[in-house]
Amino acid sequence: MLFSDLNNYGSIFGGRLVSLIDKTAAISARKHAGGAVMTVAIDSLVFERPAGNGSILTVIAAVNRVFRTSMEVGALVTALEPDSSDEERICRAYLTFVALDADGNLTGLKIRISGQSILAGIMPQALTDGADMIVFQGLLPSGVDARVEDQTIKYTFPNLLVDHAMRNPPVRPGFWRGVNANQNAIYLECFMDELAHAAGRDPLEFRLAHLKDSPKMATVLQAVADKSGWGADDGLSRGLCCFYYCCYCYCYCYH
């Protein structure tokens, strides 16, 4: 480590360490998948002790488990301090990756929602085998639950797994406008942009490639792009997204 890697306390900057872990874990995941991969989540990250200037870091990563749509990679970081012969563990982490095929299309997607359940607090009788189906607004495929049939995901992925790590705080929440569709739309569409970037593809084209089974959504998205000058070389930065919640929705931004 050099001075540029340190924080104002003289130990390694946490963001620098996370970057090293993510890159090393991605190499391990890519070797296993045999193609491009993308970080979905850092499920656990523990800084156990600091490491100072001049320390030699070793980052080790290995695929721990392979699921139907994703894989978990474990990472371990050790530090060898100057004038020491003993390496000490300073950080450990678990990361989840998904893979892209040769054409840059998503081969599978695992989505884990971590948060509260409104139904668990005010209408526990409405839970389905302990699960709050309203949490999955806009993320489940058609045919899973009649209550969210008008709020299904419109992208098509060869493999899709969506689960919910329910964490209910002491303060009981209530319903609000849009309920869970708000955050679900934001993080799904942000991740679609990240995937398009990782695949080296245009964000519009990448979305349309995964909307082949949803011609209405694809038509709405294409119309918005056409009318908004997507791809124009006029000095403006543009971004777009699409989401289905009882109706076809889109968002387009200029900067």
PDB file of N, CA and C in Angstrom, residues 26-82:
ATOM      1  N   ALA A  26     -14.480 -10.876  -8.888  1.00  0.00           N
ATOM      2  CA  ALA A  26     -14.992 -10.935 -10.258  1.00  0.00           C
ATOM      3  C   ALA A  26     -14.144 -11.857 -11.125  1.00  0.00           C
ATOM      4  N   ILE A  27     -12.830 -11.854 -10.920  1.00  0.00           N
ATOM      5  CA  ILE A  27     -11.954 -12.758 -11.658  1.00  0.00           C
ATOM      6  C   ILE A  27     -12.306 -14.210 -11.354  1.00  0.00           C
ATOM      7  N   SER A  28     -12.524 -14.501 -10.071  1.00  0.00           N
ATOM      8  CA  SER A  28     -12.898 -15.864  -9.670  1.00  0.00           C
ATOM      9  C   SER A  28     -14.230 -16.267 -10.282  1.00  0.00           C
ATOM     10  N   ALA A  29     -15.217 -15.357 -10.228  1.00  0.00           N
ATOM     11  CA  ALA A  29     -16.539 -15.649 -10.779  1.00  0.00           C
ATOM     12  C   ALA A  29     -16.482 -15.821 -12.293  1.00  0.00           C
ATOM     13  N   ARG A  30     -15.687 -15.003 -12.968  1.00  0.00           N
ATOM     14  CA  ARG A  30     -15.573 -15.085 -14.424  1.00  0.00           C
ATOM     15  C   ARG A  30     -14.945 -16.406 -14.854  1.00  0.00           C
ATOM     16  N   LYS A  31     -13.939 -16.851 -14.129  1.00  0.00           N
ATOM     17  CA  LYS A  31     -13.296 -18.131 -14.452  1.00  0.00           C
ATOM     18  C   LYS A  31     -14.298 -19.271 -14.332  1.00  0.00           C
ATOM     19  N   HIS A  32     -15.152 -19.198 -13.316  1.00  0.00           N
ATOM     20  CA  HIS A  32     -16.142 -20.265 -13.124  1.00  0.00           C
ATOM     21  C   HIS A  32     -17.230 -20.202 -14.191  1.00  0.00           C
ATOM     22  N   ALA A  33     -17.696 -18.980 -14.522  1.00  0.00           N
ATOM     23  CA  ALA A  33     -18.795 -18.836 -15.473  1.00  0.00           C
ATOM     24  C   ALA A  33     -18.341 -19.009 -16.913  1.00  0.00           C
ATOM     25  N   GLY A  34     -17.064 -18.759 -17.164  1.00  0.00           N
ATOM     26  CA  GLY A  34     -16.567 -18.857 -18.523  1.00  0.00           C
ATOM     27  C   GLY A  34     -17.002 -17.701 -19.396  1.00  0.00           C
ATOM     28  N   GLY A  35     -17.337 -16.579 -18.790  1.00  0.00           N
ATOM     29  CA  GLY A  35     -17.781 -15.408 -19.541  1.00  0.00           C
ATOM     30  C   GLY A  35     -17.919 -14.216 -18.625  1.00  0.00           C
ATOM     31  N   ALA A  36     -18.519 -13.157 -19.144  1.00  0.00           N
ATOM     32  CA  ALA A  36     -18.658 -11.912 -18.391  1.00  0.00           C
ATOM     33  C   ALA A  36     -19.576 -12.094 -17.188  1.00  0.00           C
ATOM     34  N   VAL A  37     -19.244 -11.427 -16.096  1.00  0.00           N
ATOM     35  CA  VAL A  37     -20.056 -11.470 -14.880  1.00  0.00           C
ATOM     36  C   VAL A  37     -20.260 -10.054 -14.371  1.00  0.00           C
ATOM     37  N   MET A  38     -21.221  -9.919 -13.472  1.00  0.00           N
ATOM     38  CA  MET A  38     -21.565  -8.603 -12.912  1.00  0.00           C
ATOM     39  C   MET A  38     -21.875  -8.764 -11.436  1.00  0.00           C
ATOM     40  N   THR A  39     -21.336  -7.870 -10.604  1.00  0.00           N
ATOM     41  CA  THR A  39     -21.633  -7.900  -9.183  1.00  0.00           C
ATOM     42  C   THR A  39     -23.071  -7.484  -8.928  1.00  0.00           C
ATOM     43  N   VAL A  40     -23.832  -8.349  -8.256  1.00  0.00           N
ATOM     44  CA  VAL A  40     -25.194  -8.015  -7.863  1.00  0.00           C
ATOM     45  C   VAL A  40     -25.209  -7.368  -6.487  1.00  0.00           C
ATOM     46  N   ALA A  41     -24.455  -7.957  -5.559  1.00  0.00           N
ATOM     47  CA  ALA A  41     -24.503  -7.452  -4.181  1.00  0.00           C
ATOM     48  C   ALA A  41     -23.258  -7.862  -3.433  1.00  0.00           C
ATOM     49  N   ILE A  42     -22.881  -7.046  -2.478  1.00  0.00           N
ATOM     50  CA  ILE A  42     -21.904  -7.440  -1.463  1.00  0.00           C
ATOM     51  C   ILE A  42     -22.724  -7.803  -0.234  1.00  0.00           C
ATOM     52  N   ASP A  43     -22.908  -9.105  -0.020  1.00  0.00           N
ATOM     53  CA  ASP A  43     -23.821  -9.567   1.014  1.00  0.00           C
ATOM     54  C   ASP A  43     -23.271  -9.371   2.418  1.00  0.00           C
ATOM     55  N   SER A  44     -21.954  -9.426   2.539  1.00  0.00           N
ATOM     56  CA  SER A  44     -21.335  -9.247   3.849  1.00  0.00           C
ATOM     57  C   SER A  44     -19.940  -8.687   3.655  1.00  0.00           C
ATOM     58  N   LEU A  45     -19.573  -7.710   4.483  1.00  0.00           N
ATOM     59  CA  LEU A  45     -18.245  -7.108   4.410  1.00  0.00           C
ATOM     60  C   LEU A  45     -17.842  -6.706   5.819  1.00  0.00           C
ATOM     61  N   VAL A  46     -16.762  -7.300   6.306  1.00  0.00           N
ATOM     62  CA  VAL A  46     -16.323  -7.051   7.681  1.00  0.00           C
ATOM     63  C   VAL A  46     -14.870  -6.585   7.669  1.00  0.00           C
ATOM     64  N   PHE A  47     -14.632  -5.376   8.164  1.00  0.00           N
ATOM     65  CA  PHE A  47     -13.271  -4.878   8.358  1.00  0.00           C
ATOM     66  C   PHE A  47     -12.818  -5.311   9.753  1.00  0.00           C
ATOM     67  N   GLU A  48     -11.873  -6.212   9.826  1.00  0.00           N
ATOM     68  CA  GLU A  48     -11.486  -6.785  11.115  1.00  0.00           C
ATOM     69  C   GLU A  48     -10.383  -6.005  11.808  1.00  0.00           C
ATOM     70  N   ARG A  49      -9.476  -5.414  11.037  1.00  0.00           N
ATOM     71  CA  ARG A  49      -8.405  -4.608  11.622  1.00  0.00           C
ATOM     72  C   ARG A  49      -7.820  -3.727  10.530  1.00  0.00           C
ATOM     73  N   PRO A  50      -7.180  -2.606  10.913  1.00  0.00           N
ATOM     74  CA  PRO A  50      -6.586  -1.717   9.904  1.00  0.00           C
ATOM     75  C   PRO A  50      -5.235  -2.239   9.419  1.00  0.00           C
ATOM     76  N   ALA A  51      -4.801  -1.711   8.294  1.00  0.00           N
ATOM     77  CA  ALA A  51      -3.468  -1.981   7.760  1.00  0.00           C
ATOM     78  C   ALA A  51      -2.856  -0.658   7.352  1.00  0.00           C
ATOM     79  N   GLY A  52      -1.589  -0.461   7.701  1.00  0.00           N
ATOM     80  CA  GLY A  52      -0.952   0.831   7.496  1.00  0.00           C
ATOM     81  C   GLY A  52      -0.111   0.921   6.243  1.00  0.00           C
ATOM     82  N   ASN A  53       0.559   2.063   6.090  1.00  0.00           N
ATOM     83  CA  ASN A  53       1.400   2.321   4.933  1.00  0.00           C
ATOM     84  C   ASN A  53       2.523   1.292   4.841  1.00  0.00           C
ATOM     85  N   GLY A  54       2.780   0.819   3.638  1.00  0.00           N
ATOM     86  CA  GLY A  54       3.847  -0.144   3.415  1.00  0.00           C
ATOM     87  C   GLY A  54       3.436  -1.590   3.582  1.00  0.00           C
ATOM     88  N   SER A  55       2.210  -1.826   4.030  1.00  0.00           N
ATOM     89  CA  SER A  55       1.739  -3.204   4.191  1.00  0.00           C
ATOM     90  C   SER A  55       1.559  -3.855   2.816  1.00  0.00           C
ATOM     91  N   ILE A  56       1.809  -5.142   2.770  1.00  0.00           N
ATOM     92  CA  ILE A  56       1.590  -5.922   1.553  1.00  0.00           C
ATOM     93  C   ILE A  56       0.293  -6.693   1.730  1.00  0.00           C
ATOM     94  N   LEU A  57      -0.687  -6.409   0.854  1.00  0.00           N
ATOM     95  CA  LEU A  57      -1.994  -7.044   0.958  1.00  0.00           C
ATOM     96  C   LEU A  57      -2.085  -8.249   0.015  1.00  0.00           C
ATOM     97  N   THR A  58      -2.749  -9.278   0.482  1.00  0.00           N
ATOM     98  CA  THR A  58      -3.054 -10.447  -0.335  1.00  0.00           C
ATOM     99  C   THR A  58      -4.565 -10.642  -0.342  1.00  0.00           C
ATOM    100  N   VAL A  59      -5.164 -10.656  -1.529  1.00  0.00           N
ATOM    101  CA  VAL A  59      -6.605 -10.843  -1.662  1.00  0.00           C
ATOM    102  C   VAL A  59      -6.854 -12.204  -2.311  1.00  0.00           C
ATOM    103  N   ILE A  60      -7.605 -13.051  -1.620  1.00  0.00           N
ATOM    104  CA  ILE A  60      -7.926 -14.388  -2.110  1.00  0.00           C
ATOM    105  C   ILE A  60      -9.441 -14.487  -2.280  1.00  0.00           C
ATOM    106  N   ALA A  61      -9.885 -15.038  -3.401  1.00  0.00           N
ATOM    107  CA  ALA A  61     -11.320 -15.200  -3.649  1.00  0.00           C
ATOM    108  C   ALA A  61     -11.586 -16.578  -4.237  1.00  0.00           C
ATOM    109  N   ALA A  62     -12.734 -17.137  -3.889  1.00  0.00           N
ATOM    110  CA  ALA A  62     -13.117 -18.452  -4.400  1.00  0.00           C
ATOM    111  C   ALA A  62     -14.634 -18.533  -4.461  1.00  0.00           C
ATOM    112  N   VAL A  63     -15.146 -19.264  -5.453  1.00  0.00           N
ATOM    113  CA  VAL A  63     -16.585 -19.484  -5.571  1.00  0.00           C
ATOM    114  C   VAL A  63     -17.020 -20.468  -4.485  1.00  0.00           C
ATOM    115  N   ASN A  64     -17.888 -20.021  -3.610  1.00  0.00           N
ATOM    116  CA  ASN A  64     -18.360 -20.860  -2.508  1.00  0.00           C
ATOM    117  C   ASN A  64     -19.558 -21.718  -2.899  1.00  0.00           C
ATOM    118  N   ARG A  65     -20.534 -21.090  -3.557  1.00  0.00           N
ATOM    119  CA  ARG A  65     -21.766 -21.794  -3.918  1.00  0.00           C
ATOM    120  C   ARG A  65     -22.269 -21.290  -5.265  1.00  0.00           C
ATOM    121  N   VAL A  66     -22.872 -22.193  -6.018  1.00  0.00           N
ATOM    122  CA  VAL A  66     -23.461 -21.841  -7.299  1.00  0.00           C
ATOM    123  C   VAL A  66     -24.945 -22.140  -7.230  1.00  0.00           C
ATOM    124  N   PHE A  67     -25.760 -21.126  -7.533  1.00  0.00           N
ATOM    125  CA  PHE A  67     -27.205 -21.275  -7.501  1.00  0.00           C
ATOM    126  C   PHE A  67     -27.734 -21.359  -8.927  1.00  0.00           C
ATOM    127  N   ARG A  68     -29.037 -21.364  -9.075  1.00  0.00           N
ATOM    128  CA  ARG A  68     -29.643 -21.486 -10.398  1.00  0.00           C
ATOM    129  C   ARG A  68     -29.402 -20.245 -11.251  1.00  0.00           C
ATOM    130  N   THR A  69     -29.355 -19.081 -10.618  1.00  0.00           N
ATOM    131  CA  THR A  69     -29.221 -17.847 -11.384  1.00  0.00           C
ATOM    132  C   THR A  69     -28.011 -17.008 -10.986  1.00  0.00           C
ATOM    133  N   SER A  70     -27.239 -17.444 -10.006  1.00  0.00           N
ATOM    134  CA  SER A  70     -26.140 -16.620  -9.538  1.00  0.00           C
ATOM    135  C   SER A  70     -25.125 -17.489  -8.816  1.00  0.00           C
ATOM    136  N   MET A  71     -24.055 -16.861  -8.372  1.00  0.00           N
ATOM    137  CA  MET A  71     -23.042 -17.570  -7.593  1.00  0.00           C
ATOM    138  C   MET A  71     -22.547 -16.676  -6.468  1.00  0.00           C
ATOM    139  N   GLU A  72     -22.151 -17.311  -5.367  1.00  0.00           N
ATOM    140  CA  GLU A  72     -21.594 -16.580  -4.237  1.00  0.00           C
ATOM    141  C   GLU A  72     -20.084 -16.779  -4.213  1.00  0.00           C
ATOM    142  N   VAL A  73     -19.372 -15.667  -4.073  1.00  0.00           N
ATOM    143  CA  VAL A  73     -17.913 -15.694  -4.015  1.00  0.00           C
ATOM    144  C   VAL A  73     -17.465 -15.165  -2.662  1.00  0.00           C
ATOM    145  N   GLY A  74     -16.605 -15.928  -1.993  1.00  0.00           N
ATOM    146  CA  GLY A  74     -16.038 -15.486  -0.726  1.00  0.00           C
ATOM    147  C   GLY A  74     -14.670 -14.867  -0.955  1.00  0.00           C
ATOM    148  N   ALA A  75     -14.357 -13.821  -0.216  1.00  0.00           N
ATOM    149  CA  ALA A  75     -13.072 -13.131  -0.358  1.00  0.00           C
ATOM    150  C   ALA A  75     -12.432 -12.935   1.012  1.00  0.00           C
ATOM    151  N   LEU A  76     -11.120 -13.034   1.039  1.00  0.00           N
ATOM    152  CA  LEU A  76     -10.348 -12.888   2.276  1.00  0.00           C
ATOM    153  C   LEU A  76      -9.136 -12.017   1.985  1.00  0.00           C
ATOM    154  N   VAL A  77      -8.884 -11.047   2.864  1.00  0.00           N
ATOM    155  CA  VAL A  77      -7.751 -10.147   2.684  1.00  0.00           C
ATOM    156  C   VAL A  77      -6.822 -10.255   3.890  1.00  0.00           C
ATOM    157  N   THR A  78      -5.544 -10.462   3.625  1.00  0.00           N
ATOM    158  CA  THR A  78      -4.547 -10.485   4.690  1.00  0.00           C
ATOM    159  C   THR A  78      -3.531  -9.378   4.445  1.00  0.00           C
ATOM    160  N   ALA A  79      -2.847  -8.967   5.510  1.00  0.00           N
ATOM    161  CA  ALA A  79      -1.852  -7.897   5.409  1.00  0.00           C
ATOM    162  C   ALA A  79      -0.554  -8.342   6.074  1.00  0.00           C
ATOM    163  N   LEU A  80       0.545  -8.075   5.395  1.00  0.00           N
ATOM    164  CA  LEU A  80       1.877  -8.306   5.959  1.00  0.00           C
ATOM    165  C   LEU A  80       2.494  -6.946   6.229  1.00  0.00           C
ATOM    166  N   GLU A  81       2.599  -6.614   7.520  1.00  0.00           N
ATOM    167  CA  GLU A  81       3.118  -5.307   7.893  1.00  0.00           C
ATOM    168  C   GLU A  81       4.638  -5.254   7.682  1.00  0.00           C
ATOM    169  N   PRO A  82       5.185  -4.035   7.470  1.00  0.00           N
ATOM    170  CA  PRO A  82       6.636  -3.901   7.340  1.00  0.00           C
ATOM    171  C   PRO A  82       7.358  -4.452   8.582  1.00  0.00           C
TER     172      PRO A  82
END
